[in-house]
Short mmCIF file of C-alpha atoms in Angstrom, two decimals:
data_model
loop_
_atom_site.label_atom_id
_atom_site.label_comp_id
_atom_site.label_asym_id
_atom_site.label_seq_id
_atom_site.Cartn_x
_atom_site.Cartn_y
_atom_site.Cartn_z
CA MET D 457 -9.72 -26.39 -6.34
CA PRO D 458 -12.15 -24.45 -8.63
CA THR D 459 -15.86 -25.34 -8.49
CA LEU D 460 -19.09 -24.37 -10.21
CA LYS D 461 -19.58 -21.94 -7.35
CA ASP D 462 -16.35 -20.16 -8.38
CA ILE D 463 -17.67 -19.74 -11.93
CA ALA D 464 -20.96 -18.39 -10.57
CA GLN D 465 -19.10 -15.85 -8.40
CA LEU D 466 -16.85 -14.72 -11.24
CA THR D 467 -19.66 -14.39 -13.79
CA GLY D 468 -22.41 -13.12 -11.49
CA TYR D 469 -24.86 -15.79 -12.69
CA SER D 470 -26.74 -18.22 -10.45
CA MET D 471 -25.50 -21.74 -9.81
CA ALA D 472 -28.51 -23.07 -11.73
CA THR D 473 -27.64 -21.03 -14.82
CA VAL D 474 -23.98 -22.03 -14.66
CA SER D 475 -24.91 -25.68 -14.27
CA ARG D 476 -27.18 -25.55 -17.34
CA VAL D 477 -24.38 -24.09 -19.46
CA ILE D 478 -21.68 -26.42 -18.11
CA ASN D 479 -23.82 -29.52 -18.59
CA ARG D 480 -25.53 -28.26 -21.78
CA GLN D 481 -28.97 -28.68 -20.33
CA GLY D 482 -31.88 -26.25 -20.63
CA ARG D 483 -32.15 -22.99 -22.55
CA VAL D 484 -29.70 -20.14 -21.96
CA SER D 485 -29.06 -17.06 -24.11
CA GLU D 486 -26.04 -17.19 -26.40
CA LYS D 487 -24.45 -14.18 -24.67
CA THR D 488 -24.75 -15.82 -21.24
CA LYS D 489 -23.46 -19.12 -22.58
CA GLN D 490 -20.37 -17.51 -24.14
CA HIS D 491 -19.56 -15.59 -20.97
CA ILE D 492 -19.80 -18.62 -18.69
CA GLU D 493 -17.85 -20.89 -21.06
CA GLN D 494 -15.10 -18.27 -21.40
CA VAL D 495 -14.68 -18.05 -17.62
CA ALA D 496 -14.74 -21.86 -17.37
CA SER D 497 -11.99 -22.01 -19.99
CA ASP D 498 -9.93 -19.38 -18.16
CA ILE D 499 -10.10 -21.38 -14.95
CA GLY D 500 -8.82 -24.48 -16.76
CA PHE D 501 -11.84 -26.73 -17.23
CA THR D 502 -11.78 -29.36 -19.99
CA ARG D 503 -14.87 -31.05 -21.42
CA ASP D 504 -15.04 -34.82 -20.91
CA ASN D 505 -16.76 -36.66 -23.78
CA ASN D 506 -18.68 -33.47 -24.64
CA LYS D 507 -20.88 -33.97 -21.57
CA ARG D 508 -19.38 -32.47 -18.41
CA LEU D 509 -16.45 -30.26 -17.51
CA LYS D 510 -13.53 -31.61 -15.61
CA ILE D 511 -11.52 -29.38 -13.31
CA ASN D 512 -7.82 -28.89 -13.96
CA SER D 513 -6.17 -28.03 -10.64
CA GLY D 514 -3.25 -26.21 -12.33
CA THR D 515 0.17 -25.52 -10.83
CA PRO D 516 0.69 -24.54 -7.18
CA SER D 517 0.93 -20.76 -6.94
CA ILE D 518 0.77 -17.72 -4.71
CA GLY D 519 -0.59 -14.47 -6.07
CA VAL D 520 0.11 -10.84 -5.25
CA VAL D 521 -1.73 -7.71 -6.35
CA ILE D 522 0.28 -4.49 -6.15
CA ASN D 523 -0.14 -1.03 -7.62
CA ARG D 524 3.08 -0.39 -9.51
CA ILE D 525 5.93 -2.81 -10.15
CA SER D 526 8.49 -0.05 -10.83
CA SER D 527 8.22 1.25 -7.25
CA PRO D 528 11.00 0.05 -4.89
CA PHE D 529 8.35 -0.34 -2.17
CA TYR D 530 6.15 -2.68 -4.22
CA SER D 531 9.12 -4.54 -5.67
CA LEU D 532 10.29 -5.34 -2.14
CA LEU D 533 6.78 -6.45 -1.19
CA ALA D 534 6.48 -8.76 -4.21
CA GLN D 535 10.00 -10.16 -3.76
CA ASN D 536 9.29 -11.25 -0.19
CA VAL D 537 5.97 -12.85 -1.15
CA GLU D 538 7.82 -14.73 -3.88
CA ASP D 539 10.52 -15.83 -1.42
CA VAL D 540 7.92 -17.34 0.89
CA GLY D 541 6.23 -18.96 -2.10
CA ARG D 542 9.47 -20.63 -3.16
CA GLU D 543 9.97 -21.95 0.37
CA HIS D 544 6.59 -23.66 -0.04
CA ASN D 545 7.13 -24.80 -3.65
CA ARG D 546 4.78 -22.18 -5.08
CA HIS D 547 5.18 -20.07 -8.20
CA LEU D 548 4.48 -16.35 -8.00
CA MET D 549 1.60 -14.87 -10.02
CA LEU D 550 1.81 -11.06 -10.01
CA CYS D 551 -0.71 -8.45 -11.16
CA THR D 552 -0.58 -4.66 -11.02
CA SER D 553 -3.51 -2.27 -10.77
CA GLY D 554 -2.25 1.30 -11.20
CA TYR D 555 -4.20 2.57 -8.17
CA GLU D 556 -7.58 2.04 -9.88
CA ALA D 557 -10.44 0.13 -8.22
CA ARG D 558 -11.58 -1.42 -11.50
CA GLU D 559 -8.08 -2.67 -12.28
CA GLU D 560 -7.63 -4.03 -8.76
CA GLN D 561 -10.84 -6.03 -9.13
CA LYS D 562 -9.79 -7.29 -12.56
CA ALA D 563 -6.41 -8.39 -11.18
CA ILE D 564 -8.05 -10.33 -8.34
CA ASP D 565 -10.56 -11.93 -10.72
CA PHE D 566 -7.74 -12.90 -13.09
CA LEU D 567 -5.78 -14.68 -10.37
CA LEU D 568 -8.87 -16.51 -9.12
CA ALA D 569 -9.90 -17.47 -12.65
CA HIS D 570 -6.46 -19.01 -13.22
CA GLY D 571 -6.70 -21.23 -10.17
CA CYS D 572 -4.67 -19.09 -7.75
CA ARG D 573 -6.24 -19.52 -4.34
CA HIS D 574 -3.58 -17.94 -2.09
CA ILE D 575 -3.38 -14.19 -2.75
CA VAL D 576 -1.79 -11.23 -0.98
CA ILE D 577 -3.60 -8.00 -1.92
CA HIS D 578 -2.20 -4.49 -1.43
CA SER D 579 -5.30 -2.49 -2.27
CA LYS D 580 -5.39 1.30 -2.38
CA ALA D 581 -8.64 1.81 -4.28
CA LEU D 582 -11.20 -0.91 -3.47
CA SER D 583 -13.63 -0.15 -0.65
CA ASP D 584 -13.62 -1.93 2.71
CA ASN D 585 -16.94 -3.59 1.84
CA VAL D 586 -15.62 -5.02 -1.44
CA LEU D 587 -12.45 -6.36 0.19
CA GLU D 588 -14.45 -7.80 3.06
CA SER D 589 -16.68 -9.65 0.59
CA ILE D 590 -13.65 -11.04 -1.28
CA CYS D 591 -12.12 -12.31 1.98
CA HIS D 592 -15.35 -14.01 3.02
CA LYS D 593 -15.63 -15.79 -0.33
CA HIS D 594 -11.98 -16.82 -0.63
CA PRO D 595 -10.23 -18.21 2.48
CA GLY D 596 -6.73 -17.84 1.01
CA VAL D 597 -6.90 -14.05 0.54
CA VAL D 598 -4.89 -11.80 2.88
CA LEU D 599 -4.83 -8.00 2.88
CA ILE D 600 -1.60 -6.09 3.41
CA GLY D 601 -1.58 -2.38 4.21
CA ARG D 602 -5.27 -2.32 5.20
CA ASN D 603 -6.99 -2.76 8.56
CA ILE D 604 -10.63 -3.75 8.08
CA GLU D 605 -12.49 -4.55 11.29
CA ALA D 606 -14.75 -7.29 9.89
CA VAL D 607 -11.80 -9.31 8.51
CA ARG D 608 -9.03 -8.09 10.80
CA GLU D 609 -7.63 -11.61 11.21
CA ARG D 610 -6.77 -11.44 7.47
CA CYS D 611 -5.04 -8.04 7.74
CA VAL D 612 -1.36 -7.12 8.01
CA TRP D 613 -1.02 -3.37 8.36
CA LEU D 614 1.20 -0.50 9.47
CA ASP D 615 0.36 2.04 12.17
CA SER D 616 1.44 4.97 9.99
CA GLN D 617 -0.09 7.53 12.32
CA SER D 618 2.27 6.62 15.15
CA GLY D 619 5.21 7.05 12.76
CA THR D 620 4.43 10.57 11.59
CA TYR D 621 3.59 11.55 15.17
CA GLN D 622 7.00 10.28 16.27
CA ALA D 623 8.80 12.11 13.46
CA THR D 624 6.96 15.39 14.09
CA GLN D 625 7.64 15.17 17.81
CA HIS D 626 11.35 14.63 17.11
CA LEU D 627 11.46 17.80 15.01
CA ILE D 628 9.67 19.72 17.77
CA ASN D 629 12.09 18.38 20.36
CA ILE D 630 15.05 19.85 18.45
CA GLY D 631 13.49 23.27 18.17
CA HIS D 632 11.34 23.26 15.03
CA ARG D 633 7.98 25.00 15.33
CA ARG D 634 7.06 25.67 11.70
CA ILE D 635 6.75 22.19 10.20
CA GLY D 636 5.20 21.32 6.84
CA PHE D 637 3.90 18.10 5.32
CA ILE D 638 3.92 16.79 1.73
CA ASN D 639 0.95 14.46 1.51
CA LEU D 640 -0.51 12.15 -1.12
CA ALA D 641 -3.19 13.64 -3.37
CA PHE D 642 -4.76 10.20 -3.95
CA ASP D 643 -7.48 9.34 -1.41
CA CYS D 644 -6.54 6.27 0.65
CA ASP D 645 -6.10 5.16 4.27
CA ASP D 646 -2.38 6.00 4.40
CA LYS D 647 -3.01 9.56 3.22
CA HIS D 648 -5.26 10.26 6.18
CA SER D 649 -3.40 8.31 8.86
CA ARG D 650 0.02 9.81 8.08
CA LEU D 651 -1.39 13.33 7.98
CA GLN D 652 -3.28 12.75 11.23
CA GLY D 653 -0.12 11.73 13.09
CA TYR D 654 1.52 15.00 12.07
CA LEU D 655 -1.56 17.07 12.98
CA ASN D 656 -1.91 15.35 16.35
CA ALA D 657 1.70 16.06 17.29
CA MET D 658 1.37 19.72 16.30
CA LYS D 659 -1.85 20.04 18.31
CA ASP D 660 -0.43 18.29 21.37
CA ASN D 661 2.40 20.84 21.39
CA ASP D 662 0.05 23.82 20.87
CA LEU D 663 1.60 24.58 17.49
CA PRO D 664 -0.39 26.00 14.57
CA VAL D 665 -0.56 24.51 11.08
CA GLU D 666 -0.83 27.48 8.79
CA SER D 667 -2.48 27.53 5.39
CA GLY D 668 -0.12 26.23 2.71
CA TRP D 669 2.06 24.20 5.06
CA VAL D 670 0.36 20.95 3.95
CA GLN D 671 0.84 20.23 0.25
CA ASP D 672 -0.98 17.44 -1.63
CA ALA D 673 1.30 15.92 -4.26
CA ASP D 674 0.71 13.88 -7.40
CA TRP D 675 2.37 10.48 -7.82
CA LEU D 676 6.07 10.07 -8.60
CA GLU D 677 8.93 12.56 -8.37
CA VAL D 678 7.02 15.45 -9.94
CA GLY D 679 4.76 15.58 -6.89
CA GLY D 680 7.61 16.27 -4.50
CA ARG D 681 9.16 18.86 -6.82
CA ASN D 682 5.87 20.71 -7.25
CA ALA D 683 5.22 20.73 -3.51
CA ALA D 684 8.70 22.19 -2.92
CA ARG D 685 8.02 24.89 -5.52
CA GLN D 686 4.75 25.79 -3.84
CA LEU D 687 6.49 26.20 -0.48
CA LEU D 688 9.23 28.29 -2.10
CA SER D 689 6.60 30.51 -3.72
CA GLN D 690 5.36 31.24 -0.18
CA GLY D 691 8.86 32.26 0.88
CA LEU D 692 9.56 28.87 2.50
CA PRO D 693 7.51 29.46 5.66
CA VAL D 694 8.67 26.23 7.36
CA THR D 695 11.98 25.10 8.85
CA ALA D 696 11.19 21.38 8.63
CA LEU D 697 9.24 19.11 6.34
CA LEU D 698 7.75 15.62 6.53
CA ALA D 699 6.94 13.71 3.35
CA PHE D 700 4.43 10.94 2.68
CA ASN D 701 7.23 8.78 1.23
CA ASP D 702 10.93 8.86 0.35
CA VAL D 703 10.23 9.63 -3.32
CA TYR D 704 8.52 12.87 -2.36
CA ALA D 705 11.24 13.66 0.18
CA ALA D 706 14.07 13.03 -2.31
CA SER D 707 12.53 15.00 -5.17
CA ALA D 708 11.67 17.90 -2.85
CA LEU D 709 15.19 17.84 -1.42
CA ARG D 710 16.72 18.11 -4.89
CA GLU D 711 14.38 20.94 -5.83
CA PHE D 712 15.22 22.89 -2.67
CA GLN D 713 18.94 22.40 -3.22
CA SER D 714 18.67 23.56 -6.85
CA ARG D 715 17.10 26.79 -5.54
CA GLY D 716 19.91 27.37 -3.05
CA VAL D 717 18.22 26.05 0.10
CA GLN D 718 20.70 24.25 2.34
CA VAL D 719 19.53 20.93 3.78
CA PRO D 720 19.57 20.53 6.75
CA ALA D 721 21.05 23.91 7.75
CA GLN D 722 18.01 25.84 6.52
CA LEU D 723 15.46 23.07 6.12
CA SER D 724 15.20 19.62 7.73
CA ILE D 725 13.48 16.84 5.76
CA ILE D 726 12.10 13.45 6.87
CA GLY D 727 10.82 10.79 4.47
CA PHE D 728 8.82 7.59 4.92
CA ASP D 729 9.48 3.95 3.85
CA ASP D 730 13.30 3.57 3.77
CA VAL D 731 13.22 1.29 0.73
CA MET D 732 15.54 3.27 -1.56
CA PRO D 733 19.37 2.99 -1.55
CA GLN D 734 20.97 5.89 0.31
CA CYS D 735 23.26 6.57 -2.65
CA TYR D 736 20.31 8.47 -4.12
CA PHE D 737 20.33 10.98 -1.28
CA SER D 738 22.72 13.75 -0.38
CA PRO D 739 22.57 14.39 2.49
CA ALA D 740 21.52 10.90 3.60
CA LEU D 741 17.78 10.93 4.27
CA THR D 742 16.33 10.69 7.75
CA THR D 743 13.21 8.59 7.33
CA LEU D 744 10.61 6.34 8.91
CA LYS D 745 11.43 2.72 8.15
CA HIS D 746 8.44 0.78 6.85
CA PRO D 747 8.90 -2.94 7.71
CA ILE D 748 7.31 -3.99 4.42
CA ALA D 749 9.61 -7.00 3.93
CA ALA D 750 8.58 -8.54 7.26
CA MET D 751 4.94 -7.63 6.62
CA ALA D 752 4.99 -9.25 3.16
CA ARG D 753 6.44 -12.46 4.55
CA LYS D 754 3.81 -12.57 7.28
CA ALA D 755 1.00 -11.95 4.78
CA ALA D 756 2.28 -14.65 2.42
CA LEU D 757 2.53 -17.20 5.24
CA LEU D 758 -0.99 -16.39 6.41
CA ALA D 759 -2.35 -16.78 2.87
CA LEU D 760 -0.68 -20.18 2.46
CA THR D 761 -1.49 -21.60 5.91
CA GLY D 762 -4.83 -19.98 6.67
CA ASP D 763 -3.68 -19.71 10.27
CA TYR D 764 -5.99 -16.85 11.23
CA ALA D 765 -7.46 -18.17 14.48
CA ARG D 766 -4.31 -17.60 16.54
CA HIS D 767 -4.35 -13.85 15.84
CA PRO D 768 -7.97 -12.70 15.55
CA GLN D 769 -6.88 -9.07 15.92
CA GLY D 770 -4.61 -9.28 12.89
CA HIS D 771 -0.99 -8.18 12.65
CA CYS D 772 -0.06 -4.55 13.29
CA TYR D 773 3.48 -3.28 12.59
CA TYR D 774 5.12 0.03 13.53
CA PRO D 775 7.54 2.31 11.66
CA THR D 776 10.89 3.27 13.17
CA LEU D 777 12.58 6.67 12.85
CA ILE D 778 16.01 6.24 11.22
CA HIS D 779 18.29 9.19 12.04
CA ARG D 780 20.61 10.27 9.22
CA GLU D 781 21.87 13.59 7.85
CA SER D 782 18.86 15.48 6.48
CA VAL D 783 17.69 16.71 9.89
CA ALA D 784 19.36 19.24 12.20
CA PRO D 785 18.24 21.39 15.15
CA CYS D 786 16.28 24.44 14.06
CA ALA D 787 18.66 27.30 13.25
CA ASP D 788 16.17 29.87 14.55
CA ALA D 789 15.87 28.10 17.89
CA THR D 790 19.64 27.66 18.16
CA ALA D 791 20.17 31.37 17.52
CA GLU D 792 17.55 32.28 20.13
CA ARG D 793 19.22 30.02 22.70
CA LYS D 794 22.59 31.70 22.01
CA LYS D 795 21.03 35.13 22.61
CA ILE D 796 19.58 33.99 25.92
CA THR D 797 22.91 32.44 26.97
CA SER D 798 24.88 35.59 26.09
CA LYS D 799 22.64 37.69 28.32
#
């Protein structure tokens, strides 16, 4: 239930200042007074006999902060949080942030100001320190997709690095040596962990990563298309390609096919997430399955129950390589093996 302390945290003023405004005692500047009263109104306070504010507890809810509602990945996340909320007679309150730290903070503040005390946050832009502070102040906040040491018991995250390592190793095992990577241009944990898994696998197999094999891509389909064009401008120096997500993989695949590159005969492609219907892909996309539905349910349950003590190390999930049609043994390696056999 909201308190004067909540108003102080949301406004940045001291408890003493908030109390003077709420109870109309003492001198406070008009600007400060208007700010505090506006936040109090947003939370749902009502003034009783023009003397003190009375807290309105509002309707039971569960909140979720995601980056983009149009994304299949985030839609699946939000849907599973909502499903858990319904099972516990809670209404979903959803906010989007557009991958901006300021908007993420505004979304969290909005939910808190409207009495939502159980919130699942998928943050890409806020720093570890800011998220840590939010968790310490609000016991019903759970982080999904982040692993922050100081509040690990509140974290539900994916070991992305193990996934891209697994996918790269699979490509190496079937003869590929020149493997590229389409990465995210936006700076976040996933960008670095997914790239590191790929780099580690290449290093462990004594394989080089040449300049231009790793392409940073902008958001949405245009990023994958542009990365494919860059690789084509280099004469397509790779025989296999990993992508940060399925959107990049699908848009790159279409671009390659439009330029006459045969997938997977000439180029194998692996995506990440497995949240898009396979009717969008031809050939069907080999990808790393992100268990976001299970992760979202776990995060929602943690936010509602506050059952953090049983798992002080948090909840780590792992991606699974789903074999479909967009990957084949390296044609160069197959041809070399045939030469050796014929001798």
